[in-house]
Coordinates of N, CA and C and ligand atoms in Angstrom, one line a residue:
X274 N -20.1 3.9 9.6 CA -20.3 3.2 8.4 C -20.4 1.7 8.6
X275 N -21.4 1.1 8.0 CA -21.5 -0.3 8.3 C -20.5 -1.1 7.5
X276 N -20.3 -2.4 7.9 CA -19.4 -3.2 7.2 C -19.6 -3.4 5.7
X277 N -20.9 -3.4 5.3 CA -21.2 -3.6 3.9 C -20.8 -2.4 3.1
X278 N -20.6 -1.2 3.7 CA -20.2 -0.1 2.9 C -18.7 0.0 2.7
X279 N -17.9 -0.8 3.4 CA -16.5 -0.7 3.3 C -16.0 -1.2 1.9
X280 N -14.9 -0.6 1.5 CA -14.3 -1.0 0.2 C -13.6 -2.3 0.4
X281 N -12.8 -2.3 1.5 CA -12.0 -3.5 1.9 C -12.4 -4.0 3.3
X282 N -12.7 -5.2 3.4 CA -13.2 -5.7 4.7 C -12.4 -7.1 5.0
X283 N -11.5 -7.0 5.9 CA -10.8 -8.2 6.3 C -11.3 -8.7 7.6
X284 N -11.7 -10.0 7.7 CA -12.3 -10.5 8.9 C -11.6 -11.8 9.4
X285 N -11.2 -11.7 10.6 CA -10.6 -12.9 11.3 C -9.5 -13.6 10.5
X286 N -8.6 -12.7 9.9 CA -7.6 -13.3 9.0 C -6.5 -13.8 9.8
X287 N -6.1 -15.1 9.6 CA -5.0 -15.7 10.2 C -4.2 -16.5 9.2
X288 N -3.0 -16.8 9.5 CA -2.2 -17.6 8.6 C -0.7 -17.4 8.8
X289 N 0.0 -18.1 8.0 CA 1.5 -18.1 8.2 C 2.2 -18.8 7.0
X290 N 3.5 -19.0 7.2 CA 4.3 -19.6 6.2 C 4.4 -21.2 6.3
X291 N 4.1 -21.6 7.5 CA 4.1 -23.1 7.8 C 2.8 -23.4 8.6
X292 N 2.8 -24.4 9.4 CA 1.6 -24.7 10.2 C 1.5 -23.7 11.4
X293 N 2.5 -22.9 11.6 CA 2.4 -21.9 12.7 C 1.8 -20.6 12.2
X294 N 0.8 -20.1 12.9 CA 0.2 -18.9 12.6 C 1.1 -17.7 12.9
X295 N 1.3 -16.8 12.0 CA 2.0 -15.5 12.2 C 1.0 -14.4 12.5
X296 N -0.1 -14.4 11.8 CA -1.1 -13.4 12.2 C -2.3 -14.2 12.7
X297 N -2.9 -13.5 13.8 CA -3.9 -14.3 14.6 C -5.2 -13.6 14.6
X298 N -6.0 -13.7 13.5 CA -7.3 -13.3 13.5 C -7.5 -11.8 13.5
X299 N -7.0 -11.2 12.4 CA -7.0 -9.7 12.2 C -8.3 -9.3 11.5
X300 N -8.9 -8.2 12.1 CA -10.0 -7.5 11.5 C -9.6 -6.2 11.0
X301 N -9.9 -5.8 9.8 CA -9.4 -4.5 9.3 C -10.4 -4.0 8.2
X302 N -10.7 -2.7 8.2 CA -11.6 -2.2 7.1 C -11.0 -0.9 6.5
X303 N -11.2 -0.8 5.2 CA -10.9 0.5 4.6 C -12.2 1.0 3.9
X304 N -12.6 2.2 4.2 CA -13.8 2.7 3.5 C -13.4 3.4 2.2
X305 N -14.3 3.6 1.3 CA -13.9 4.3 0.1 C -13.3 5.7 0.4
X306 N -12.2 6.0 -0.3 CA -11.6 7.4 -0.1 C -10.8 7.5 1.2
X307 N -10.6 6.4 1.9 CA -9.8 6.5 3.1 C -8.4 6.2 2.9
X308 N -7.5 6.8 3.8 CA -6.2 6.3 3.9 C -6.1 5.7 5.3
X309 N -5.6 4.4 5.3 CA -5.5 3.7 6.5 C -4.0 3.2 6.7
X310 N -3.5 3.4 7.9 CA -2.1 3.0 8.2 C -2.0 1.8 9.1
X311 N -1.1 0.9 8.7 CA -0.8 -0.2 9.6 C 0.6 0.0 10.2
X312 N 0.7 0.1 11.5 CA 2.0 0.3 12.1 C 2.2 -0.8 13.1
X313 N 3.4 -0.8 13.7 CA 3.7 -1.8 14.7 C 5.2 -2.1 14.7
X314 N 5.6 -2.8 15.7 CA 7.1 -3.1 15.9 C 7.6 -4.0 14.8
X315 N 8.9 -4.1 14.7 CA 9.5 -5.1 13.8 C 9.1 -6.5 14.1
X316 N 8.7 -7.2 13.0 CA 8.3 -8.6 13.2 C 6.9 -8.7 13.7
X317 N 6.1 -7.6 13.8 CA 4.8 -7.7 14.3 C 3.8 -8.4 13.4
X318 N 4.2 -8.6 12.1 CA 3.3 -9.3 11.1 C 2.7 -8.4 10.1
X319 N 3.2 -7.2 9.9 CA 2.6 -6.2 9.0 C 2.8 -6.7 7.5
X320 N 4.0 -7.1 7.2 CA 4.2 -7.6 5.8 C 3.5 -8.9 5.6
X321 N 3.4 -9.7 6.6 CA 2.6 -11.0 6.5 C 1.1 -10.7 6.2
X322 N 0.6 -9.7 6.9 CA -0.8 -9.4 6.7 C -1.0 -8.9 5.2
X323 N 0.0 -8.1 4.7 CA -0.1 -7.6 3.4 C 0.0 -8.7 2.4
X324 N 0.9 -9.7 2.7 CA 1.0 -10.9 1.8 C -0.3 -11.6 1.7
X325 N -0.9 -11.8 2.9 CA -2.2 -12.5 3.0 C -3.3 -11.8 2.1
X326 N -3.3 -10.5 2.2 CA -4.2 -9.7 1.5 C -4.0 -9.8 0.0
X327 N -2.8 -9.8 -0.4 CA -2.5 -9.9 -1.8 C -2.6 -11.3 -2.4
X328 N -2.8 -12.3 -1.6 CA -2.8 -13.7 -2.1 C -1.5 -14.3 -2.2
X329 N -0.5 -13.9 -1.4 CA 0.8 -14.4 -1.5 C 1.3 -15.2 -0.3
X330 N 0.4 -15.4 0.6 CA 0.7 -16.2 1.8 C 0.3 -17.7 1.6
X331 N 1.1 -18.6 1.9 CA 0.7 -20.0 1.5 C -0.5 -20.5 2.3
X332 N -0.8 -20.0 3.5 CA -1.9 -20.6 4.2 C -2.6 -19.5 4.9
X333 N -3.9 -19.3 4.6 CA -4.7 -18.3 5.3 C -6.1 -18.9 5.7
X334 N -6.7 -18.3 6.8 CA -8.1 -18.6 7.1 C -8.7 -17.2 7.4
X335 N -10.0 -17.1 7.3 CA -10.7 -15.8 7.5 C -11.2 -15.4 6.1
X336 N -11.7 -14.2 6.0 CA -12.2 -13.7 4.8 C -11.7 -12.3 4.4
X337 N -11.7 -12.1 3.1 CA -11.3 -10.8 2.6 C -12.4 -10.4 1.5
X338 N -13.0 -9.3 1.7 CA -14.0 -8.8 0.7 C -13.5 -7.5 0.1
X339 N -13.6 -7.3 -1.2 CA -13.2 -6.1 -1.9 C -14.5 -5.6 -2.6
X340 N -14.9 -4.4 -2.3 CA -16.2 -4.0 -2.9 C -17.3 -4.9 -2.8
X341 N -17.4 -5.6 -1.6 CA -18.5 -6.5 -1.4 C -18.3 -7.9 -1.9
X342 N -17.2 -8.1 -2.7 CA -17.0 -9.4 -3.3 C -16.0 -10.2 -2.5
X343 N -16.3 -11.4 -2.2 CA -15.3 -12.3 -1.5 C -14.2 -12.7 -2.4
X344 N -13.0 -12.1 -2.1 CA -11.8 -12.4 -2.9 C -10.8 -13.4 -2.2
X345 N -11.3 -14.0 -1.1 CA -10.3 -14.8 -0.3 C -9.7 -15.9 -1.1
X346 N -10.5 -16.5 -2.0 CA -10.0 -17.7 -2.7 C -9.3 -17.3 -4.1
X347 N -9.3 -16.0 -4.4 CA -8.8 -15.6 -5.7 C -7.2 -15.6 -5.7
X348 N -6.7 -15.9 -6.9 CA -5.2 -15.8 -7.1 C -4.8 -14.3 -6.9
X349 N -3.5 -14.1 -6.8 CA -2.9 -12.8 -6.7 C -3.3 -12.0 -8.0
X350 N -3.2 -12.6 -9.2 CA -3.5 -12.0 -10.4 C -5.0 -11.5 -10.4
X351 N -5.9 -12.4 -10.0 CA -7.3 -12.1 -10.0 C -7.6 -10.9 -9.0
X352 N -6.9 -10.9 -7.9 CA -7.1 -9.8 -6.9 C -6.7 -8.5 -7.6
X353 N -5.5 -8.5 -8.3 CA -5.1 -7.3 -9.0 C -6.1 -6.9 -10.0
X354 N -6.7 -7.8 -10.8 CA -7.7 -7.5 -11.7 C -9.0 -7.0 -11.1
X355 N -9.2 -7.3 -9.8 CA -10.4 -6.9 -9.1 C -10.2 -5.5 -8.5
X356 N -9.0 -4.9 -8.7 CA -8.7 -3.5 -8.2 C -7.8 -3.3 -7.1
X357 N -7.0 -4.4 -6.8 CA -6.1 -4.3 -5.6 C -4.7 -4.0 -6.2
X358 N -4.2 -2.8 -6.0 CA -2.8 -2.5 -6.5 C -1.8 -2.6 -5.4
X359 N -0.6 -2.8 -5.7 CA 0.4 -3.0 -4.7 C 1.7 -2.3 -5.1
X360 N 2.3 -1.5 -4.3 CA 3.6 -0.9 -4.5 C 4.5 -1.5 -3.5
X361 N 5.4 -2.4 -3.9 CA 6.3 -3.0 -2.9 C 7.4 -2.0 -2.5
X362 N 8.1 -2.4 -1.5 CA 9.1 -1.4 -1.0 C 10.3 -1.3 -1.9
X363 N 10.7 -2.5 -2.4 CA 11.8 -2.5 -3.4 C 11.3 -3.2 -4.7
X364 N 12.2 -3.1 -5.7 CA 11.8 -3.7 -7.0 C 10.4 -3.3 -7.5
X365 N 10.1 -2.0 -7.4 CA 8.8 -1.6 -7.8 C 8.7 -1.0 -9.2
X366 N 9.9 -0.9 -9.9 CA 9.9 -0.5 -11.3 C 10.9 -1.5 -12.0
X367 N 10.9 -1.5 -13.3 CA 11.8 -2.3 -14.1 C 13.0 -1.3 -14.5
X368 N 14.1 -1.4 -13.9 CA 15.2 -0.4 -14.1 C 15.7 -0.4 -15.6
X369 N 15.7 -1.6 -16.3 CA 16.3 -1.6 -17.6 C 15.3 -1.1 -18.7
X370 N 14.0 -1.0 -18.3 CA 13.0 -0.5 -19.3 C 12.9 1.0 -19.1
X371 N 12.5 1.7 -20.2 CA 12.3 3.1 -20.1 C 11.1 3.4 -19.2
X372 N 11.0 4.7 -18.9 CA 9.9 5.1 -18.1 C 8.6 4.8 -18.8
X373 N 8.6 5.1 -20.1 CA 7.4 4.9 -20.9 C 7.0 3.4 -20.9
X374 N 8.0 2.6 -21.1 CA 7.8 1.1 -21.2 C 7.3 0.6 -19.8
X375 N 7.8 1.2 -18.7 CA 7.3 0.8 -17.4 C 5.8 1.0 -17.3
X376 N 5.3 2.1 -17.9 CA 3.9 2.3 -17.8 C 3.1 1.5 -18.8
X377 N 3.8 1.2 -19.9 CA 3.1 0.4 -21.0 C 2.9 -1.1 -20.6
X378 N 3.8 -1.6 -19.8 CA 3.7 -3.1 -19.6 C 2.8 -3.5 -18.5
X379 N 2.1 -2.5 -17.9 CA 1.2 -2.9 -16.8 C 0.0 -3.7 -17.3
X380 N -0.3 -4.7 -16.6 CA -1.4 -5.6 -17.1 C -2.7 -4.9 -16.9
X381 N -3.7 -5.2 -17.8 CA -5.1 -4.9 -17.6 C -5.4 -3.4 -17.8
X382 N -4.6 -2.7 -18.6 CA -5.0 -1.3 -18.8 C -5.8 -1.1 -20.1
X383 N -6.9 -0.5 -19.9 CA -7.7 -0.2 -21.1 C -7.4 1.2 -21.7
X384 N -7.4 1.4 -23.0 CA -7.1 2.7 -23.6 C -5.8 3.2 -23.1
X385 N -4.7 2.5 -23.4 CA -3.4 2.7 -22.8 C -2.9 4.1 -23.0
X386 N -3.0 4.7 -24.2 CA -2.5 6.0 -24.4 C -3.2 7.1 -23.6
X387 N -4.5 6.9 -23.6 CA -5.4 7.9 -22.8 C -5.1 7.8 -21.3
X388 N -5.0 6.5 -20.9 CA -4.7 6.3 -19.4 C -3.4 6.9 -19.0
X389 N -2.4 6.7 -19.9 CA -1.1 7.2 -19.6 C -1.1 8.7 -19.5
X390 N -1.8 9.3 -20.4 CA -1.9 10.8 -20.3 C -2.5 11.3 -19.0
X391 N -3.6 10.5 -18.6 CA -4.3 10.9 -17.4 C -3.4 10.8 -16.2
X392 N -2.7 9.6 -16.1 CA -1.8 9.4 -15.0 C -0.7 10.4 -14.9
X393 N -0.1 10.6 -16.1 CA 1.1 11.5 -16.2 C 0.8 12.9 -15.8
X394 N -0.5 13.3 -15.9 CA -0.9 14.7 -15.6 C -0.6 14.9 -14.1
X395 N -0.6 13.9 -13.3 CA -0.3 14.1 -11.9 C 1.2 13.9 -11.5
X396 N 2.0 13.5 -12.6 CA 3.4 13.3 -12.3 C 4.2 14.0 -13.4
X397 N 4.2 15.3 -13.5 CA 4.8 16.0 -14.6 C 6.3 15.7 -14.7
X398 N 6.9 15.5 -13.6 CA 8.4 15.2 -13.7 C 8.7 14.0 -14.5
X399 N 7.8 13.1 -14.6 CA 8.1 11.9 -15.4 C 8.0 12.1 -16.9
X400 N 7.2 13.1 -17.3 CA 7.0 13.3 -18.7 C 8.3 13.5 -19.5
X401 N 9.2 14.3 -19.0 CA 10.4 14.5 -19.8 C 11.4 13.3 -19.7
X402 N 11.1 12.4 -18.7 CA 11.9 11.3 -18.6 C 11.4 10.1 -19.3
X403 N 10.3 10.2 -20.0 CA 9.7 9.0 -20.7 C 10.6 8.1 -21.5
X404 N 11.6 8.7 -22.3 CA 12.4 7.9 -23.1 C 13.6 7.3 -22.4
X405 N 13.8 7.7 -21.1 CA 15.0 7.3 -20.4 C 14.8 6.0 -19.6
X406 N 15.9 5.2 -19.5 CA 15.7 4.0 -18.6 C 15.4 4.4 -17.2
X407 N 14.5 3.6 -16.6 CA 14.1 3.9 -15.2 C 15.3 3.9 -14.2
X408 N 16.4 3.2 -14.6 CA 17.6 3.2 -13.8 C 18.2 4.6 -13.6
X409 N 17.9 5.5 -14.6 CA 18.4 6.9 -14.5 C 17.7 7.7 -13.5
X410 N 16.5 7.3 -13.0 CA 15.7 8.1 -12.1 C 16.3 8.2 -10.7
X411 N 16.1 9.3 -10.1 CA 16.5 9.5 -8.7 C 15.5 8.6 -7.8
X412 N 15.8 8.5 -6.5 CA 15.0 7.7 -5.7 C 13.5 8.2 -5.6
X413 N 13.4 9.5 -5.6 CA 12.1 10.1 -5.5 C 11.3 10.0 -6.8
X414 N 12.0 10.1 -7.9 CA 11.4 9.9 -9.2 C 11.0 8.5 -9.4
X415 N 11.8 7.6 -9.0 CA 11.5 6.2 -9.1 C 10.2 5.8 -8.3
X416 N 10.1 6.5 -7.1 CA 8.9 6.2 -6.4 C 7.7 6.8 -7.1
X417 N 7.8 7.9 -7.7 CA 6.7 8.5 -8.5 C 6.3 7.5 -9.6
X418 N 7.3 6.9 -10.3 CA 7.0 6.0 -11.4 C 6.3 4.7 -10.8
X419 N 6.7 4.3 -9.6 CA 6.1 3.1 -9.0 C 4.6 3.5 -8.7
X420 N 4.3 4.7 -8.2 CA 2.9 5.1 -8.0 C 2.2 5.1 -9.3
X421 N 2.8 5.8 -10.3 CA 2.2 5.9 -11.6 C 1.8 4.6 -12.2
X422 N 2.8 3.6 -12.1 CA 2.5 2.3 -12.6 C 1.3 1.6 -11.9
X423 N 1.3 1.8 -10.6 CA 0.2 1.2 -9.8 C -1.2 1.8 -10.2
X424 N -1.1 3.1 -10.6 CA -2.4 3.8 -10.9 C -2.9 3.4 -12.3
X425 N -2.0 2.9 -13.2 CA -2.4 2.7 -14.6 C -3.7 1.9 -14.8
X426 N -3.9 0.8 -14.0 CA -5.1 0.1 -14.3 C -6.4 0.6 -13.5
X427 N -6.3 1.8 -13.0 CA -7.4 2.4 -12.2 C -7.8 1.5 -11.1
X428 N -6.9 1.3 -10.1 CA -7.3 0.4 -9.0 C -8.3 1.1 -8.1
X429 N -8.9 0.2 -7.2 CA -9.8 0.8 -6.2 C -9.1 1.1 -5.0
X430 N -8.0 0.3 -4.7 CA -7.2 0.5 -3.5 C -5.8 0.3 -3.8
X431 N -4.9 1.1 -3.2 CA -3.5 0.8 -3.3 C -2.9 0.4 -2.0
X432 N -2.1 -0.7 -2.0 CA -1.5 -1.2 -0.8 C 0.0 -0.8 -1.0
X433 N 0.5 0.0 0.0 CA 1.8 0.5 0.0 C 2.7 -0.1 1.1
X434 N 3.8 -0.7 0.7 CA 4.6 -1.3 1.7 C 5.8 -0.3 2.0
X435 N 5.7 0.4 3.1 CA 6.7 1.3 3.6 C 7.2 2.2 2.5
X436 N 6.3 3.1 1.9 CA 6.7 3.9 0.8 C 7.8 4.8 1.0
X437 N 8.1 5.2 2.2 CA 9.2 6.1 2.5 C 10.5 5.5 2.9
X438 N 10.5 4.1 3.0 CA 11.7 3.5 3.6 C 13.0 3.7 2.9
X439 N 13.0 3.6 1.6 CA 14.3 3.6 0.9 C 14.7 5.0 0.5
X440 N 14.0 6.0 1.0 CA 14.2 7.4 0.5 C 15.0 8.3 1.5
X441 N 15.7 9.3 0.9 CA 16.4 10.3 1.7 C 15.3 11.0 2.5
X442 N 15.6 11.5 3.7 CA 14.7 12.2 4.6 C 14.0 13.4 3.9
X443 N 14.7 14.0 3.0 CA 14.2 15.2 2.3 C 13.0 14.9 1.4
X444 N 12.9 13.6 1.0 CA 11.9 13.2 0.0 C 10.6 12.6 0.7
X445 N 10.7 12.4 2.0 CA 9.6 11.7 2.7 C 8.3 12.5 2.6
X446 N 8.4 13.8 2.8 CA 7.2 14.7 2.7 C 6.6 14.6 1.4
X447 N 7.4 14.5 0.3 CA 6.9 14.5 -1.1 C 6.1 13.2 -1.3
X448 N 6.6 12.1 -0.7 CA 5.9 10.8 -0.9 C 4.5 10.8 -0.1
X449 N 4.6 11.4 1.1 CA 3.3 11.5 1.8 C 2.3 12.4 1.1
X450 N 2.8 13.4 0.4 CA 2.0 14.3 -0.4 C 1.3 13.5 -1.5
X451 N 2.1 12.6 -2.2 CA 1.6 11.8 -3.3 C 0.5 10.9 -2.7
X452 N 0.7 10.3 -1.6 CA -0.3 9.4 -1.0 C -1.5 10.1 -0.7
X453 N -1.4 11.3 -0.1 CA -2.6 12.1 0.3 C -3.5 12.5 -0.9
X454 N -2.9 12.5 -2.1 CA -3.7 12.9 -3.3 C -4.5 11.7 -3.9
X455 N -4.1 10.5 -3.4 CA -4.8 9.3 -4.1 C -6.3 9.3 -3.9
X456 N -6.8 9.6 -2.7 CA -8.3 9.5 -2.6 C -9.0 10.4 -3.5
X457 N -8.5 11.6 -3.8 CA -9.1 12.5 -4.8 C -9.2 11.8 -6.2
X458 N -8.3 10.9 -6.4 CA -8.3 10.2 -7.7 C -9.1 8.9 -7.7
X459 N -9.8 8.8 -6.6 CA -10.8 7.6 -6.4 C -10.1 6.4 -5.9
X460 N -8.9 6.5 -5.3 CA -8.1 5.4 -4.9 C -8.0 5.4 -3.4
X461 N -8.5 4.4 -2.7 CA -8.2 4.3 -1.2 C -6.8 3.8 -1.0
X462 N -6.3 3.9 0.2 CA -4.9 3.5 0.5 C -4.9 2.7 1.8
X463 N -4.1 1.6 1.7 CA -3.7 0.9 2.9 C -2.2 0.8 2.9
X464 N -1.6 1.4 3.9 CA -0.2 1.7 3.9 C 0.5 1.1 5.2
X465 N 1.5 0.3 5.0 CA 2.4 -0.1 6.1 C 3.5 0.9 6.1
X466 N 3.7 1.5 7.3 CA 4.7 2.5 7.4 C 5.4 2.6 8.7
X467 N 6.8 2.6 8.7 CA 7.6 2.7 9.9 C 7.5 4.2 10.5
X468 N 7.4 5.1 9.6 CA 7.2 6.5 10.1 C 5.7 6.7 10.5
X469 N 5.4 6.0 11.6 CA 4.0 5.8 11.9 C 3.3 7.1 12.2
X470 N 4.0 8.0 12.9 CA 3.3 9.3 13.3 C 3.0 10.1 12.1
X471 N 3.9 10.2 11.2 CA 3.7 11.0 9.9 C 2.6 10.3 9.1
X472 N 2.6 9.0 9.0 CA 1.6 8.3 8.2 C 0.2 8.5 8.8
X473 N 0.1 8.4 10.1 CA -1.2 8.6 10.8 C -1.7 10.0 10.6
X474 N -0.8 11.0 10.5 CA -1.2 12.4 10.3 C -2.0 12.6 9.0
X475 N -1.7 11.7 8.0 CA -2.5 11.9 6.8 C -3.5 10.8 6.6
X476 N -3.7 10.0 7.7 CA -4.7 8.9 7.6 C -6.0 9.2 8.4
X477 N -7.0 8.4 8.0 CA -8.3 8.5 8.8 C -8.3 7.5 9.9
X478 N -7.7 6.3 9.6 CA -7.8 5.2 10.5 C -6.4 4.6 10.7
X479 N -6.1 4.0 11.8 CA -4.8 3.3 12.0 C -5.0 2.0 12.8
X480 N -4.1 1.1 12.5 CA -4.1 -0.2 13.1 C -2.7 -0.5 13.6
X481 N -2.6 -0.8 14.9 CA -1.2 -1.1 15.4 C -1.2 -2.6 15.7
X482 N -0.2 -3.3 15.1 CA 0.0 -4.7 15.3 C 1.1 -5.0 16.2
X483 N 1.0 -6.1 17.0 CA 2.1 -6.5 17.9 C 1.9 -8.1 17.9
X484 N 3.0 -8.7 17.6 CA 3.0 -10.2 17.7 C 1.8 -10.8 17.0
X485 N 1.6 -10.3 15.8 CA 0.6 -10.9 14.9 C -0.9 -10.6 15.2
X486 N -1.1 -9.7 16.2 CA -2.5 -9.4 16.6 C -2.6 -7.8 16.5
X487 N -3.8 -7.4 16.3 CA -4.0 -5.9 16.4 C -4.3 -5.5 17.8
X488 N -3.4 -4.7 18.4 CA -3.5 -4.3 19.8 C -4.2 -3.0 19.9
X489 N -4.3 -2.3 18.9 CA -4.9 -0.9 19.0 C -5.5 -0.6 17.6
X490 N -6.6 0.0 17.5 CA -7.1 0.5 16.2 C -8.1 1.6 16.5
X491 N -8.3 2.5 15.5 CA -9.2 3.6 15.7 C -8.9 4.7 14.8
X492 N -9.6 5.8 14.9 CA -9.3 7.0 14.2 C -7.8 7.5 14.4
X493 N -7.2 7.8 13.3 CA -5.7 8.1 13.4 C -5.4 9.2 14.4
X494 N -6.3 10.2 14.4 CA -6.0 11.3 15.4 C -6.1 10.9 16.8
X495 N -7.0 9.9 17.1 CA -7.1 9.4 18.4 C -5.9 8.6 18.8
X496 N -5.3 7.8 17.9 CA -4.1 7.0 18.2 C -2.9 8.0 18.5
X497 N -2.8 9.1 17.7 CA -1.7 10.0 17.9 C -1.9 10.7 19.2
X498 N -3.1 10.9 19.7 CA -3.3 11.6 20.9 C -3.1 10.8 22.2
X499 N -3.0 9.5 22.0 CA -2.8 8.6 23.1 C -1.3 8.4 23.4
X500 N -0.8 9.3 24.2 CA 0.7 9.5 24.4 C 1.3 8.2 24.8
X501 N 0.7 7.5 25.7 CA 1.3 6.2 26.3 C 1.4 5.2 25.2
X502 N 0.4 5.0 24.4 CA 0.4 4.1 23.3 C 1.4 4.5 22.2
X503 N 1.3 5.8 22.0 CA 2.2 6.4 20.9 C 3.7 6.1 21.3
X504 N 4.0 6.3 22.6 CA 5.4 6.1 23.0 C 5.7 4.6 22.8
X505 N 4.8 3.7 23.1 CA 5.1 2.3 23.0 C 5.2 1.8 21.5
X506 N 4.4 2.3 20.7 CA 4.3 1.7 19.3 C 4.6 2.6 18.2
X507 N 4.7 3.9 18.4 CA 4.8 4.7 17.2 C 6.2 5.3 16.9
X508 N 7.1 5.1 17.8 CA 8.4 5.6 17.6 C 8.5 7.1 17.6
X509 N 9.6 7.6 17.0 CA 9.7 9.1 17.0 C 9.3 9.8 15.7
X510 N 9.1 9.0 14.6 CA 8.8 9.7 13.3 C 7.3 9.8 13.2
Ligands
ATP653 N1 9.0 -16.0 4.4 C1 8.9 -16.3 5.7 N2 9.0 -17.5 6.2 C2 8.9 -17.8 7.5 N3 8.7 -16.8 8.4 C3 8.6 -15.6 8.0 C4 8.7 -15.2 6.6 N4 8.6 -13.9 6.5 C5 8.4 -13.4 7.8 N5 8.4 -14.4 8.7 C6 8.2 -14.3 10.1 O1 6.9 -13.7 10.4 C7 7.0 -12.8 11.5 C8 6.4 -11.5 11.1 O2 7.2 -10.9 10.0 P1 6.7 -9.7 9.1 O3 7.8 -9.5 8.1 O4 5.3 -9.9 8.7 O5 6.8 -8.5 10.2 P2 6.8 -6.9 9.9 O6 5.8 -6.4 10.9 O7 6.5 -6.7 8.5 O8 8.3 -6.6 10.3 P3 9.2 -5.4 9.8 O9 8.6 -4.1 10.3 O10 10.5 -5.7 10.4 O11 9.2 -5.5 8.3 C9 8.4 -12.7 11.9 O12 8.6 -13.6 13.0 C10 9.2 -13.3 10.7 O13 10.3 -13.9 11.1

């Protein structure tokens, strides 16, 4: 696939929180319908890369294109409106609002009632919880609500920050199942995940960061098959 066909195209992205660069010229692409995993050691720069992508890093250089449009200079709000959804690791729902209100307050949703019905069709467990405060939800249900919220404005790509991190091990498979269904709903996925092996198993492409640079990239199955690299960077999960 040529660069022009990619949904998301990050080129030579660098930047940091002060004058010191934390990420050093990263190239990354997500094609329509793809799941792409970013893995790497602690402190490698994964969250910093995500912040740069979302427009939350104070200083960046390089370019970011979404659907062929240069979004590098856009605010975080305008990137969201352009179809970039984000599910943070924590604080991804409003606990004091009901489940219904959590879905209603998402910015930029057209035909709210209809869209809510469409999204809830994929999350039946949330339907009976609609009148309850989100604080009543279990960890797994809360993650479902976070995904449902992110889907409300019909994004083109969802950026997931360690979607399994705060969950009991028994729920991890369910979250990866949810992720795996997103491309069929027309949503590509860019996911940072510590459970790198499991994440790569449901991904088409993977990128391994170390000290702010991409040290390895390619088809996910190839990365999993490279035992030496897998030992170094992918951990046991
Ligand atoms: N707000 C910040 N201000 C200054 N430096 C920061 C800030 N956030 C992160 N850093 C630094 O940037 C580097 C990369 O951190 P980052 O959080 O991007 O790594 P990561 O790969 O996401 O790590 P982890 O897997 O532990 O979450 C680290 O050296 C970190 O100390």
